[in-house]
Amino acid sequence: MENKIIQSSILKESMSYKKLDCGLEVYYMPKMGYSKQYAIFATKYGSNDSNFIIPGEGKETHVPDGIAHFLEHKLFEEKEGSIFDKFSELGSNVNAYTNFTSTCYLFSCTDRFYENLELLMNFVQSPYFTDENVEKEKGIISQEIRMYDDNPGWKVFFNALRAMYHNHPVKIDIAGTVESITKITKEDLYKCYNTFYNLNNMVVFVVGDLEEDKVFKTIEDNLKEDHTLGDIKRIYPNEPNSVVKEIIEEKLDVSIPLFNVCFKDWDVGKDGKELLKKEISTKILLDMLFGKSSKLYSKLYEEGLINDSFEADYTGDIDYGHSMVGGESKDPKLVRDKIMEYVKKVKAEGLCEKSFERVKKKLLGKHLSSYNSVDNIATTFIAYKFKNINMFDYMEVLESMDFNYVNKRFKNHIKEETSALSIVSPK
């Protein structure tokens, strides 16, 4: 089967795509003249996926919180030692990350790309879990969890999620808890690996100045015995539109309080272009309301209530979403009150169309420049791929975004009744 070409006439970029017989999807994006090359091997499996039905089985499987992150750590260990050393010998940088919905293994290099790609393909397909190495890892990850428990930025973020979400697993720390990871067994890890690391649930994305045929051949030549399964049924609990609590506060070693004012998104269940449209409209909206050029930012800054750490962002997936506005402030509750007053005022007066056009142009420029980074291209591609979004659609959706749509999104999403405030204040 020939490779399919996916093109963007607006961006003047293209990528080749092939779905292999085993179900693995492979993408290659040429970036001619670039010295850096990048590859990412990802599975649609993150910390949210702790309840699922294995294909072919009728009953629900539940595994301990934090297992996706634990599995990511363990995959770097082989009988002969650590995979990091092998990549190091090839002069490349290898890394991995687990988030709520995916686990990704990646490397970047400027030389010996195909050897690195072979190594990536092989180690991700070669789990080596023993009772001894699983027990040893529990101590390492417990330390990591305790370290994050003392991290004010991490705490203010996850406390905000806990204040918003009643049941959805997004409120649970990606690494789990010290208690939950003690329950993880070698058998649990193999169960999750065999369920979610099946090639039908995975994607490889490669970007750089490379030979297309050699990229695809290297990947195909390094596929292990096929353990492809059918569709995995992921089970998520019902989540009400309301928030759990209006304010959540914790005391840590900080000199100035940290805060997040968050707005829970009730308009969920979308994927593809619909989700992309919602994401772009919300990012435009947040910049208009809370960006450094906004009236609110200037006012709060002049009053000494915020500093330049103040920013806003939207996170949206298929089954959950939220906006967060936060930073440092000597009086987070007053900032929250002023944000709500400002929102009411703008809702009464209407958004500014000039501001909309300015922010839209800014986002266009930012998106275009993101194609200068192979790292950014790869991580963005994977994040969008698992939401059924074609990365190349971004420009088209952004260019066609209209003011009325953003106004409608403003009225539906930025509401006091679906907001919460998370504060980390000095002890």
XYZ file of C-alpha atoms in Angstrom, residues 42-420:
379
model
C 2.932 7.103 21.658
C 0.066 5.122 23.086
C -3.413 6.444 23.778
C -3.134 5.545 27.449
C -2.843 7.966 30.334
C -3.560 8.376 34.023
C -7.318 8.680 33.400
C -7.487 5.077 32.179
C -7.706 3.058 35.388
C -11.106 1.451 34.646
C -11.546 -0.428 31.384
C -12.799 -3.593 29.719
C -10.090 -5.628 27.996
C -11.133 -6.641 24.441
C -12.668 -10.101 24.524
C -13.546 -9.884 28.216
C -16.924 -8.936 29.631
C -15.947 -7.762 33.076
C -14.527 -4.387 34.104
C -10.853 -4.205 35.123
C -9.726 -1.720 37.771
C -6.033 -0.950 38.346
C -4.364 1.319 40.948
C -4.062 5.069 40.285
C -0.678 6.086 38.872
C -0.057 2.859 36.971
C 0.347 4.480 33.509
C 3.145 6.708 34.856
C 4.690 3.757 36.741
C 4.681 1.673 33.550
C 6.395 4.502 31.639
C 9.229 4.495 34.221
C 9.606 0.706 34.119
C 9.771 0.477 30.336
C 13.206 2.139 30.415
C 14.598 -0.816 32.358
C 15.948 -3.847 30.520
C 17.637 -7.057 31.632
C 20.988 -5.538 30.689
C 20.339 -2.242 32.480
C 18.975 1.155 31.477
C 17.957 2.146 27.961
C 19.189 5.699 28.648
C 22.813 4.504 28.324
C 22.189 3.047 24.871
C 20.685 6.289 23.547
C 23.538 8.208 25.138
C 26.066 6.076 23.229
C 24.263 7.052 20.019
C 24.558 10.738 20.953
C 20.820 11.311 21.295
C 18.447 12.573 23.985
C 15.699 10.163 24.994
C 12.746 11.021 27.200
C 9.149 10.110 27.979
C 6.081 11.633 29.572
C 2.698 10.505 30.812
C -0.276 12.829 30.933
C -3.998 12.286 31.533
C -4.666 10.663 28.154
C -1.387 9.455 26.618
C 2.095 8.071 27.244
C 4.845 9.135 24.853
C 8.421 7.930 24.307
C 10.665 10.165 22.239
C 14.176 11.044 21.190
C 15.920 13.830 19.297
C 19.270 13.659 17.545
C 21.374 15.192 14.782
C 23.081 11.962 13.691
C 22.503 8.186 13.480
C 18.750 8.711 13.332
C 17.781 5.256 12.033
C 19.800 3.457 14.749
C 18.003 5.606 17.336
C 14.646 4.846 15.721
C 15.363 1.078 15.876
C 16.218 1.426 19.539
C 13.009 3.391 20.264
C 10.839 0.843 18.444
C 12.497 -2.089 20.225
C 12.506 -0.896 23.813
C 8.887 0.312 23.779
C 7.864 -3.157 22.548
C 10.007 -5.035 25.104
C 8.611 -4.809 28.633
C 10.716 -6.316 31.409
C 8.889 -6.352 34.726
C 9.971 -8.466 37.701
C 8.703 -8.540 41.287
C 12.084 -7.116 42.384
C 12.305 -4.220 39.918
C 8.654 -3.283 40.548
C 9.258 -3.105 44.327
C 12.404 -1.024 43.809
C 10.517 1.439 41.586
C 7.859 1.991 44.267
C 10.469 3.659 46.480
C 11.677 5.902 43.622
C 8.169 7.000 42.592
C 7.084 7.501 46.226
C 9.913 10.028 46.574
C 8.787 11.727 43.361
C 5.186 11.941 44.650
C 6.356 13.451 47.977
C 8.461 15.972 46.070
C 5.423 17.065 44.047
C 3.346 17.236 47.248
C 5.716 20.015 48.357
C 5.635 21.785 44.979
C 3.333 24.856 45.285
C 2.683 25.159 41.520
C 1.728 21.477 41.278
C -0.495 21.667 44.366
C -2.369 24.798 43.301
C -3.084 23.132 39.936
C -4.250 19.729 41.226
C -6.228 21.316 44.064
C -8.044 23.352 41.406
C -8.921 20.109 39.586
C -10.158 18.568 42.855
C -12.303 21.639 43.493
C -13.885 21.324 40.033
C -14.345 17.596 39.442
C -16.593 15.333 41.502
C -15.839 11.982 39.865
C -13.713 12.377 36.742
C -10.214 10.801 37.107
C -8.580 14.013 35.817
C -8.712 15.174 39.458
C -6.272 12.378 40.447
C -2.538 13.088 40.374
C -0.898 11.538 37.283
C 1.650 9.715 39.483
C -1.071 8.430 41.831
C -0.534 8.465 45.585
C 2.067 6.740 47.769
C -0.746 4.430 48.923
C -2.038 3.606 45.409
C 1.354 2.734 43.915
C 2.162 0.299 46.753
C -0.671 -1.859 45.348
C 0.868 -2.112 41.847
C 2.076 -5.597 40.904
C 4.094 -6.990 38.016
C 0.862 -8.669 36.805
C -0.978 -5.304 36.794
C 1.780 -3.774 34.671
C 1.691 -6.598 32.112
C -2.120 -6.405 32.005
C -2.029 -2.659 31.237
C 0.884 -3.051 28.838
C -0.815 -5.845 26.853
C -4.098 -3.905 26.752
C -2.937 -0.396 25.878
C 0.436 -0.937 24.218
C -1.150 -2.909 21.427
C -0.158 -1.469 18.056
C -3.761 -0.711 17.133
C -3.761 1.855 19.977
C -0.404 3.438 19.072
C 1.139 6.027 16.738
C 4.659 6.794 15.533
C 5.438 10.327 14.359
C 8.783 11.282 12.791
C 9.919 14.754 11.740
C 13.171 15.984 10.190
C 15.333 15.980 7.058
C 15.183 12.228 6.389
C 14.533 9.583 3.722
C 10.819 8.788 3.741
C 11.110 5.169 2.544
C 13.865 4.436 5.064
C 11.766 5.882 7.928
C 8.808 3.607 7.127
C 11.014 0.567 6.440
C 12.917 0.969 9.733
C 9.618 1.066 11.636
C 8.125 -1.921 9.782
C 11.337 -3.974 10.174
C 11.320 -3.430 13.925
C 7.789 -4.507 14.768
C 7.677 -7.313 17.309
C 5.223 -10.176 17.439
C 1.785 -8.717 16.852
C -0.388 -8.517 19.957
C -3.019 -6.307 18.383
C -6.386 -6.330 20.135
C -9.798 -4.909 19.319
C -11.162 -1.665 20.703
C -10.601 -1.041 24.412
C -13.648 0.158 26.320
C -12.564 2.891 28.754
C -14.938 3.526 31.637
C -15.312 7.011 33.081
C -17.848 7.944 35.759
C -20.633 10.443 35.121
C -19.513 13.984 35.904
C -22.034 16.666 36.916
C -21.706 20.202 35.529
C -21.348 21.723 39.000
C -18.082 22.223 40.884
C -17.230 20.386 44.127
C -16.343 23.473 46.152
C -15.934 27.198 45.522
C -12.653 27.563 47.407
C -9.867 25.137 48.232
C -6.892 26.377 50.235
C -3.626 24.805 51.372
C -0.620 26.185 53.247
C 2.933 25.519 52.011
C 6.364 27.159 52.127
C 5.714 30.090 49.772
C 6.539 33.750 50.247
C 3.506 35.006 48.293
C 0.204 33.144 47.717
C -0.367 31.258 44.453
C -3.847 30.954 43.008
C -5.938 29.567 40.158
C -9.405 30.822 39.320
C -10.920 28.065 37.195
C -14.000 27.667 35.044
C -15.297 24.149 34.466
C -16.430 23.330 30.939
C -19.804 21.618 30.761
C -19.870 21.552 26.934
C -17.990 18.248 26.509
C -18.273 15.132 24.338
C -16.816 16.728 21.194
C -13.783 15.609 19.219
C -12.155 16.452 15.881
C -12.835 19.845 14.319
C -15.628 20.641 16.790
C -13.253 20.254 19.728
C -10.549 22.221 17.901
C -13.013 25.034 17.249
C -13.962 25.115 20.922
C -10.297 25.127 21.997
C -9.280 27.952 19.636
C -12.308 30.115 20.483
C -11.612 29.684 24.218
C -7.917 30.573 23.855
C -8.861 33.720 21.915
C -11.422 34.575 24.577
C -8.996 34.103 27.487
C -6.379 36.313 25.833
C -9.005 39.005 25.188
C -10.208 38.926 28.810
C -7.027 38.201 30.773
C -4.020 38.623 28.448
C -1.261 41.162 29.083
C -2.965 43.646 26.717
C -6.340 43.415 28.500
C -7.851 46.181 30.648
C -8.174 43.769 33.585
C -4.476 42.836 33.512
C -3.436 46.520 33.485
C -5.809 47.368 36.340
C -4.782 44.450 38.580
C -1.095 45.060 37.841
C -1.322 48.793 38.638
C -3.112 47.976 41.901
C -0.264 45.617 42.852
C -2.637 42.647 42.999
C -0.788 40.567 40.375
C 2.666 40.347 38.825
C 3.800 39.105 35.416
C 3.189 35.473 36.448
C -0.538 36.100 35.799
C -1.773 34.071 32.816
C -4.744 32.143 31.502
C -5.047 28.896 29.570
C -7.649 26.369 28.443
C -7.295 22.582 28.583
C -9.871 20.644 26.638
C -10.192 16.958 25.914
C -13.077 14.884 24.571
C -14.704 14.243 27.953
C -13.527 17.138 30.144
C -12.301 20.728 29.913
C -11.492 23.788 32.008
C -10.001 27.258 31.857
C -7.569 28.438 34.525
C -6.500 32.002 35.296
C -3.749 32.269 37.858
C -0.419 33.427 39.168
C 0.826 35.051 42.377
C -1.084 37.580 44.455
C -1.047 38.962 47.993
C -4.878 38.747 47.930
C -6.188 35.939 45.650
C -9.790 36.266 46.886
C -9.858 39.936 45.926
C -8.413 39.071 42.493
C -11.140 36.435 42.051
C -13.830 39.020 43.009
C -12.393 41.554 40.565
C -12.293 38.917 37.803
C -15.997 38.131 38.390
C -16.928 41.846 38.429
C -15.004 42.382 35.190
C -16.659 39.375 33.534
C -20.125 40.723 34.443
C -19.214 44.154 33.083
C -17.897 42.772 29.773
C -20.943 40.505 29.409
C -23.172 43.563 29.788
C -21.124 45.753 27.422
C -20.002 43.068 24.950
C -16.558 41.946 23.842
C -14.401 44.236 21.709
C -14.214 43.159 18.043
C -10.901 44.995 17.519
C -9.400 43.022 20.382
C -10.732 39.806 18.810
C -9.021 40.568 15.473
C -5.738 41.437 17.221
C -5.666 38.226 19.281
C -6.617 36.140 16.245
C -3.635 37.566 14.299
C -1.385 36.953 17.283
C -2.442 33.285 17.429
C -1.885 32.908 13.675
C 1.687 34.208 14.046
C 2.348 32.013 17.062
C 1.062 28.908 15.284
C 3.110 29.582 12.149
C 6.303 30.038 14.171
C 5.649 26.762 16.044
C 6.482 24.921 12.804
C 10.109 26.022 13.241
C 10.531 23.540 16.121
C 10.557 19.798 15.400
C 9.920 19.098 19.119
C 6.851 21.308 19.115
C 5.530 19.819 15.859
C 5.769 16.263 17.222
C 4.225 16.865 20.659
C 1.416 18.993 19.155
C 0.716 16.354 16.517
C 0.336 13.574 19.109
C -1.813 15.679 21.470
C -4.204 16.470 18.605
C -4.108 12.993 17.050
C -5.558 11.395 20.185
C -8.442 13.889 20.085
C -9.133 12.917 16.431
C -7.831 16.300 15.267
C -5.714 16.818 12.141
C -2.987 19.281 13.193
C -3.126 20.946 9.755
C -6.776 21.942 10.374
C -5.671 24.469 13.014
C -4.991 27.304 10.546
C -8.238 26.785 8.653
C -10.326 26.709 11.861
C -8.511 29.749 13.269
C -8.870 31.774 10.059
C -12.597 30.987 9.844
C -13.224 31.781 13.542
C -15.797 34.543 13.878
C -16.477 37.075 16.602
C -20.040 35.852 17.279
C -18.824 32.324 18.011
C -16.322 33.638 20.601
C -19.063 35.789 22.154
C -21.318 32.755 22.457
C -18.492 30.744 24.017
C -17.917 33.573 26.523
C -21.547 33.506 27.671
C -21.628 29.707 27.980
C -18.242 29.046 29.576
C -17.048 31.910 31.804
C -19.634 31.629 34.575
C -19.357 32.247 38.299
C -21.554 29.233 39.114
C -19.099 26.816 37.450
C -15.978 28.463 38.861
C -13.661 27.541 41.734
